[in-house]
């Protein structure tokens, strides 16, 4: 299955960046039956096909062994919310975690060439807004926070938690994730200089 292989490659790539510490993060891609998603507690540095579950758009497991993480329900909500979403990649990085706590109202990005990697942006001169939503262990409440701020065309941060990148395809989502992480690393580095 080509889509499955592409998703596994994206997960492995994110893990190699150090963005999935302590089995953290979860990753999914839309398929005709619903979506493929990583099973809970799997080491993303050793990800394999049997670490993926097939779920329907209500989050119920149709195929695979193990259980989805609680956050699989947020993936399901995103796929239901926007039929253009083809992939969701969620990572835990230092920059996304720290900055989402420091800027709970969202992060303004301006003047960075890398902004152009985010779909719909063609200039570094624009100011774009990366949303931050409040964290919750209740996935329906978290989905409500996301829904209240929709649309979020590249993704969003969850306060104290990490990045949820979205895209119409795995390739676009991966580009969004990498660009967001780079931009956040720049903002974090700049904040050190301003002290």
PDB file of N, CA, C and O in Angstrom, residues 74 78 81-82 85 87 105 118-119 129-134 142-158 164-168 172 176 180:
ATOM      1  N   UNK A  74      -9.135  13.100  18.210  1.00  0.00           N
ATOM      2  CA  UNK A  74      -8.948  14.428  17.638  1.00  0.00           C
ATOM      3  C   UNK A  74      -8.661  14.325  16.142  1.00  0.00           C
ATOM      4  O   UNK A  74      -9.160  15.123  15.348  1.00  0.00           O
ATOM      5  N   UNK A  78     -10.865  16.033  13.207  1.00  0.00           N
ATOM      6  CA  UNK A  78     -10.303  16.878  12.143  1.00  0.00           C
ATOM      7  C   UNK A  78     -10.734  16.383  10.771  1.00  0.00           C
ATOM      8  O   UNK A  78     -11.120  17.186   9.906  1.00  0.00           O
ATOM      9  N   UNK A  81     -14.264  17.350  10.321  1.00  0.00           N
ATOM     10  CA  UNK A  81     -14.422  18.801  10.255  1.00  0.00           C
ATOM     11  C   UNK A  81     -14.109  19.357   8.873  1.00  0.00           C
ATOM     12  O   UNK A  81     -14.739  20.304   8.417  1.00  0.00           O
ATOM     13  N   UNK A  82     -13.111  18.766   8.203  1.00  0.00           N
ATOM     14  CA  UNK A  82     -12.644  19.322   6.935  1.00  0.00           C
ATOM     15  C   UNK A  82     -12.274  18.184   5.996  1.00  0.00           C
ATOM     16  O   UNK A  82     -11.248  17.523   6.185  1.00  0.00           O
ATOM     17  N   UNK A  85      -8.673  17.732   4.498  1.00  0.00           N
ATOM     18  CA  UNK A  85      -7.529  17.214   5.261  1.00  0.00           C
ATOM     19  C   UNK A  85      -7.286  15.769   4.851  1.00  0.00           C
ATOM     20  O   UNK A  85      -8.181  14.926   4.930  1.00  0.00           O
ATOM     21  N   UNK A  87      -4.103  14.369   5.873  1.00  0.00           N
ATOM     22  CA  UNK A  87      -3.061  13.870   6.775  1.00  0.00           C
ATOM     23  C   UNK A  87      -2.976  14.777   8.001  1.00  0.00           C
ATOM     24  O   UNK A  87      -3.174  15.991   7.905  1.00  0.00           O
ATOM     25  N   UNK A 105      -2.323  33.013  23.106  1.00  0.00           N
ATOM     26  CA  UNK A 105      -3.258  33.613  22.145  1.00  0.00           C
ATOM     27  C   UNK A 105      -2.843  33.342  20.705  1.00  0.00           C
ATOM     28  O   UNK A 105      -3.531  33.768  19.770  1.00  0.00           O
ATOM     29  N   UNK A 118       4.299  27.364   3.818  1.00  0.00           N
ATOM     30  CA  UNK A 118       2.943  27.112   4.298  1.00  0.00           C
ATOM     31  C   UNK A 118       1.951  27.442   3.190  1.00  0.00           C
ATOM     32  O   UNK A 118       1.971  28.546   2.637  1.00  0.00           O
ATOM     33  N   UNK A 119       1.118  26.495   2.850  1.00  0.00           N
ATOM     34  CA  UNK A 119       0.186  26.593   1.726  1.00  0.00           C
ATOM     35  C   UNK A 119      -0.554  27.932   1.745  1.00  0.00           C
ATOM     36  O   UNK A 119      -1.030  28.383   2.781  1.00  0.00           O
ATOM     37  N   UNK A 129      -0.665  34.026  11.288  1.00  0.00           N
ATOM     38  CA  UNK A 129      -0.987  33.683  12.676  1.00  0.00           C
ATOM     39  C   UNK A 129      -1.013  32.165  12.826  1.00  0.00           C
ATOM     40  O   UNK A 129      -1.746  31.481  12.107  1.00  0.00           O
ATOM     41  N   UNK A 130      -0.219  31.670  13.754  1.00  0.00           N
ATOM     42  CA  UNK A 130      -0.244  30.242  14.091  1.00  0.00           C
ATOM     43  C   UNK A 130      -1.059  30.094  15.368  1.00  0.00           C
ATOM     44  O   UNK A 130      -0.647  30.555  16.432  1.00  0.00           O
ATOM     45  N   UNK A 131      -2.227  29.481  15.277  1.00  0.00           N
ATOM     46  CA  UNK A 131      -3.109  29.401  16.447  1.00  0.00           C
ATOM     47  C   UNK A 131      -2.566  28.491  17.546  1.00  0.00           C
ATOM     48  O   UNK A 131      -1.857  27.514  17.285  1.00  0.00           O
ATOM     49  N   UNK A 132      -2.933  28.830  18.769  1.00  0.00           N
ATOM     50  CA  UNK A 132      -2.678  27.984  19.936  1.00  0.00           C
ATOM     51  C   UNK A 132      -4.034  27.736  20.585  1.00  0.00           C
ATOM     52  O   UNK A 132      -4.784  28.682  20.846  1.00  0.00           O
ATOM     53  N   UNK A 133      -4.361  26.470  20.821  1.00  0.00           N
ATOM     54  CA  UNK A 133      -5.624  26.133  21.479  1.00  0.00           C
ATOM     55  C   UNK A 133      -5.336  25.590  22.873  1.00  0.00           C
ATOM     56  O   UNK A 133      -4.283  24.982  23.098  1.00  0.00           O
ATOM     57  N   UNK A 134      -6.249  25.805  23.814  1.00  0.00           N
ATOM     58  CA  UNK A 134      -6.040  25.284  25.168  1.00  0.00           C
ATOM     59  C   UNK A 134      -5.999  23.755  25.164  1.00  0.00           C
ATOM     60  O   UNK A 134      -6.702  23.113  24.390  1.00  0.00           O
ATOM     61  N   UNK A 142     -11.231  19.299  23.461  1.00  0.00           N
ATOM     62  CA  UNK A 142     -10.111  19.783  22.648  1.00  0.00           C
ATOM     63  C   UNK A 142     -10.571  20.024  21.206  1.00  0.00           C
ATOM     64  O   UNK A 142     -10.234  21.036  20.595  1.00  0.00           O
ATOM     65  N   UNK A 143     -11.369  19.112  20.681  1.00  0.00           N
ATOM     66  CA  UNK A 143     -11.905  19.288  19.321  1.00  0.00           C
ATOM     67  C   UNK A 143     -12.782  20.538  19.241  1.00  0.00           C
ATOM     68  O   UNK A 143     -12.761  21.253  18.235  1.00  0.00           O
ATOM     69  N   UNK A 144     -13.526  20.835  20.308  1.00  0.00           N
ATOM     70  CA  UNK A 144     -14.345  22.054  20.327  1.00  0.00           C
ATOM     71  C   UNK A 144     -13.465  23.301  20.264  1.00  0.00           C
ATOM     72  O   UNK A 144     -13.797  24.272  19.584  1.00  0.00           O
ATOM     73  N   UNK A 145     -12.319  23.288  20.990  1.00  0.00           N
ATOM     74  CA  UNK A 145     -11.379  24.422  20.941  1.00  0.00           C
ATOM     75  C   UNK A 145     -10.859  24.609  19.510  1.00  0.00           C
ATOM     76  O   UNK A 145     -10.748  25.736  19.029  1.00  0.00           O
ATOM     77  N   UNK A 146     -10.536  23.490  18.855  1.00  0.00           N
ATOM     78  CA  UNK A 146     -10.026  23.565  17.478  1.00  0.00           C
ATOM     79  C   UNK A 146     -11.117  24.079  16.546  1.00  0.00           C
ATOM     80  O   UNK A 146     -10.886  24.967  15.725  1.00  0.00           O
ATOM     81  N   UNK A 147     -12.311  23.538  16.693  1.00  0.00           N
ATOM     82  CA  UNK A 147     -13.438  23.924  15.830  1.00  0.00           C
ATOM     83  C   UNK A 147     -13.722  25.429  15.957  1.00  0.00           C
ATOM     84  O   UNK A 147     -14.023  26.093  14.963  1.00  0.00           O
ATOM     85  N   UNK A 148     -13.581  25.966  17.169  1.00  0.00           N
ATOM     86  CA  UNK A 148     -13.861  27.387  17.408  1.00  0.00           C
ATOM     87  C   UNK A 148     -12.887  28.289  16.642  1.00  0.00           C
ATOM     88  O   UNK A 148     -13.231  29.415  16.287  1.00  0.00           O
ATOM     89  N   UNK A 149     -11.685  27.794  16.385  1.00  0.00           N
ATOM     90  CA  UNK A 149     -10.683  28.594  15.678  1.00  0.00           C
ATOM     91  C   UNK A 149     -10.518  28.248  14.218  1.00  0.00           C
ATOM     92  O   UNK A 149      -9.633  28.787  13.551  1.00  0.00           O
ATOM     93  N   UNK A 150     -11.338  27.318  13.716  1.00  0.00           N
ATOM     94  CA  UNK A 150     -11.177  26.856  12.339  1.00  0.00           C
ATOM     95  C   UNK A 150     -11.591  27.948  11.366  1.00  0.00           C
ATOM     96  O   UNK A 150     -12.495  28.709  11.692  1.00  0.00           O
ATOM     97  N   UNK A 151     -10.972  28.131  10.197  1.00  0.00           N
ATOM     98  CA  UNK A 151      -9.956  27.237   9.627  1.00  0.00           C
ATOM     99  C   UNK A 151      -8.538  27.541  10.120  1.00  0.00           C
ATOM    100  O   UNK A 151      -8.209  28.677  10.444  1.00  0.00           O
ATOM    101  N   UNK A 152      -7.743  26.495  10.174  1.00  0.00           N
ATOM    102  CA  UNK A 152      -6.329  26.566  10.515  1.00  0.00           C
ATOM    103  C   UNK A 152      -5.602  25.798   9.417  1.00  0.00           C
ATOM    104  O   UNK A 152      -5.388  24.595   9.545  1.00  0.00           O
ATOM    105  N   UNK A 153      -5.272  26.446   8.305  1.00  0.00           N
ATOM    106  CA  UNK A 153      -4.878  25.732   7.089  1.00  0.00           C
ATOM    107  C   UNK A 153      -3.580  24.928   7.161  1.00  0.00           C
ATOM    108  O   UNK A 153      -3.373  24.056   6.330  1.00  0.00           O
ATOM    109  N   UNK A 154      -2.724  25.211   8.136  1.00  0.00           N
ATOM    110  CA  UNK A 154      -1.458  24.464   8.243  1.00  0.00           C
ATOM    111  C   UNK A 154      -1.414  23.635   9.503  1.00  0.00           C
ATOM    112  O   UNK A 154      -0.615  22.739   9.638  1.00  0.00           O
ATOM    113  N   UNK A 155      -2.277  23.989  10.444  1.00  0.00           N
ATOM    114  CA  UNK A 155      -2.285  23.297  11.719  1.00  0.00           C
ATOM    115  C   UNK A 155      -2.343  24.278  12.870  1.00  0.00           C
ATOM    116  O   UNK A 155      -2.681  25.451  12.686  1.00  0.00           O
ATOM    117  N   UNK A 156      -1.999  23.796  14.036  1.00  0.00           N
ATOM    118  CA  UNK A 156      -2.132  24.591  15.253  1.00  0.00           C
ATOM    119  C   UNK A 156      -1.242  23.986  16.328  1.00  0.00           C
ATOM    120  O   UNK A 156      -0.735  22.864  16.188  1.00  0.00           O
ATOM    121  N   UNK A 157      -1.059  24.743  17.400  1.00  0.00           N
ATOM    122  CA  UNK A 157      -0.358  24.246  18.575  1.00  0.00           C
ATOM    123  C   UNK A 157      -1.383  23.999  19.669  1.00  0.00           C
ATOM    124  O   UNK A 157      -2.378  24.723  19.775  1.00  0.00           O
ATOM    125  N   UNK A 158      -1.130  22.987  20.477  1.00  0.00           N
ATOM    126  CA  UNK A 158      -1.920  22.757  21.679  1.00  0.00           C
ATOM    127  C   UNK A 158      -1.038  23.198  22.846  1.00  0.00           C
ATOM    128  O   UNK A 158       0.127  22.794  22.944  1.00  0.00           O
ATOM    129  N   UNK A 164       0.127  20.157  15.874  1.00  0.00           N
ATOM    130  CA  UNK A 164      -0.710  19.345  15.001  1.00  0.00           C
ATOM    131  C   UNK A 164      -0.628  19.990  13.627  1.00  0.00           C
ATOM    132  O   UNK A 164      -1.197  21.071  13.412  1.00  0.00           O
ATOM    133  N   UNK A 165       0.094  19.378  12.710  1.00  0.00           N
ATOM    134  CA  UNK A 165       0.153  19.869  11.332  1.00  0.00           C
ATOM    135  C   UNK A 165      -0.903  19.139  10.517  1.00  0.00           C
ATOM    136  O   UNK A 165      -1.152  17.949  10.733  1.00  0.00           O
ATOM    137  N   UNK A 166      -1.517  19.860   9.567  1.00  0.00           N
ATOM    138  CA  UNK A 166      -2.496  19.247   8.668  1.00  0.00           C
ATOM    139  C   UNK A 166      -2.112  19.585   7.238  1.00  0.00           C
ATOM    140  O   UNK A 166      -1.408  20.563   6.974  1.00  0.00           O
ATOM    141  N   UNK A 167      -2.580  18.763   6.320  1.00  0.00           N
ATOM    142  CA  UNK A 167      -2.342  19.015   4.905  1.00  0.00           C
ATOM    143  C   UNK A 167      -3.280  18.177   4.070  1.00  0.00           C
ATOM    144  O   UNK A 167      -3.874  17.206   4.555  1.00  0.00           O
ATOM    145  N   UNK A 168      -3.393  18.543   2.809  1.00  0.00           N
ATOM    146  CA  UNK A 168      -4.270  17.796   1.904  1.00  0.00           C
ATOM    147  C   UNK A 168      -3.672  16.449   1.530  1.00  0.00           C
ATOM    148  O   UNK A 168      -4.381  15.539   1.107  1.00  0.00           O
ATOM    149  N   UNK A 172       2.259  17.388   1.718  1.00  0.00           N
ATOM    150  CA  UNK A 172       1.980  18.762   2.139  1.00  0.00           C
ATOM    151  C   UNK A 172       2.006  18.884   3.657  1.00  0.00           C
ATOM    152  O   UNK A 172       2.559  19.848   4.209  1.00  0.00           O
ATOM    153  N   UNK A 176       4.372  21.258   5.935  1.00  0.00           N
ATOM    154  CA  UNK A 176       3.852  22.173   6.940  1.00  0.00           C
ATOM    155  C   UNK A 176       4.505  21.925   8.299  1.00  0.00           C
ATOM    156  O   UNK A 176       4.903  22.869   8.984  1.00  0.00           O
ATOM    157  N   UNK A 180       6.684  24.723  10.139  1.00  0.00           N
ATOM    158  CA  UNK A 180       6.235  25.237  11.437  1.00  0.00           C
ATOM    159  C   UNK A 180       7.320  25.034  12.482  1.00  0.00           C
ATOM    160  O   UNK A 180       7.635  25.946  13.257  1.00  0.00           O
TER     161      UNK A 180
END
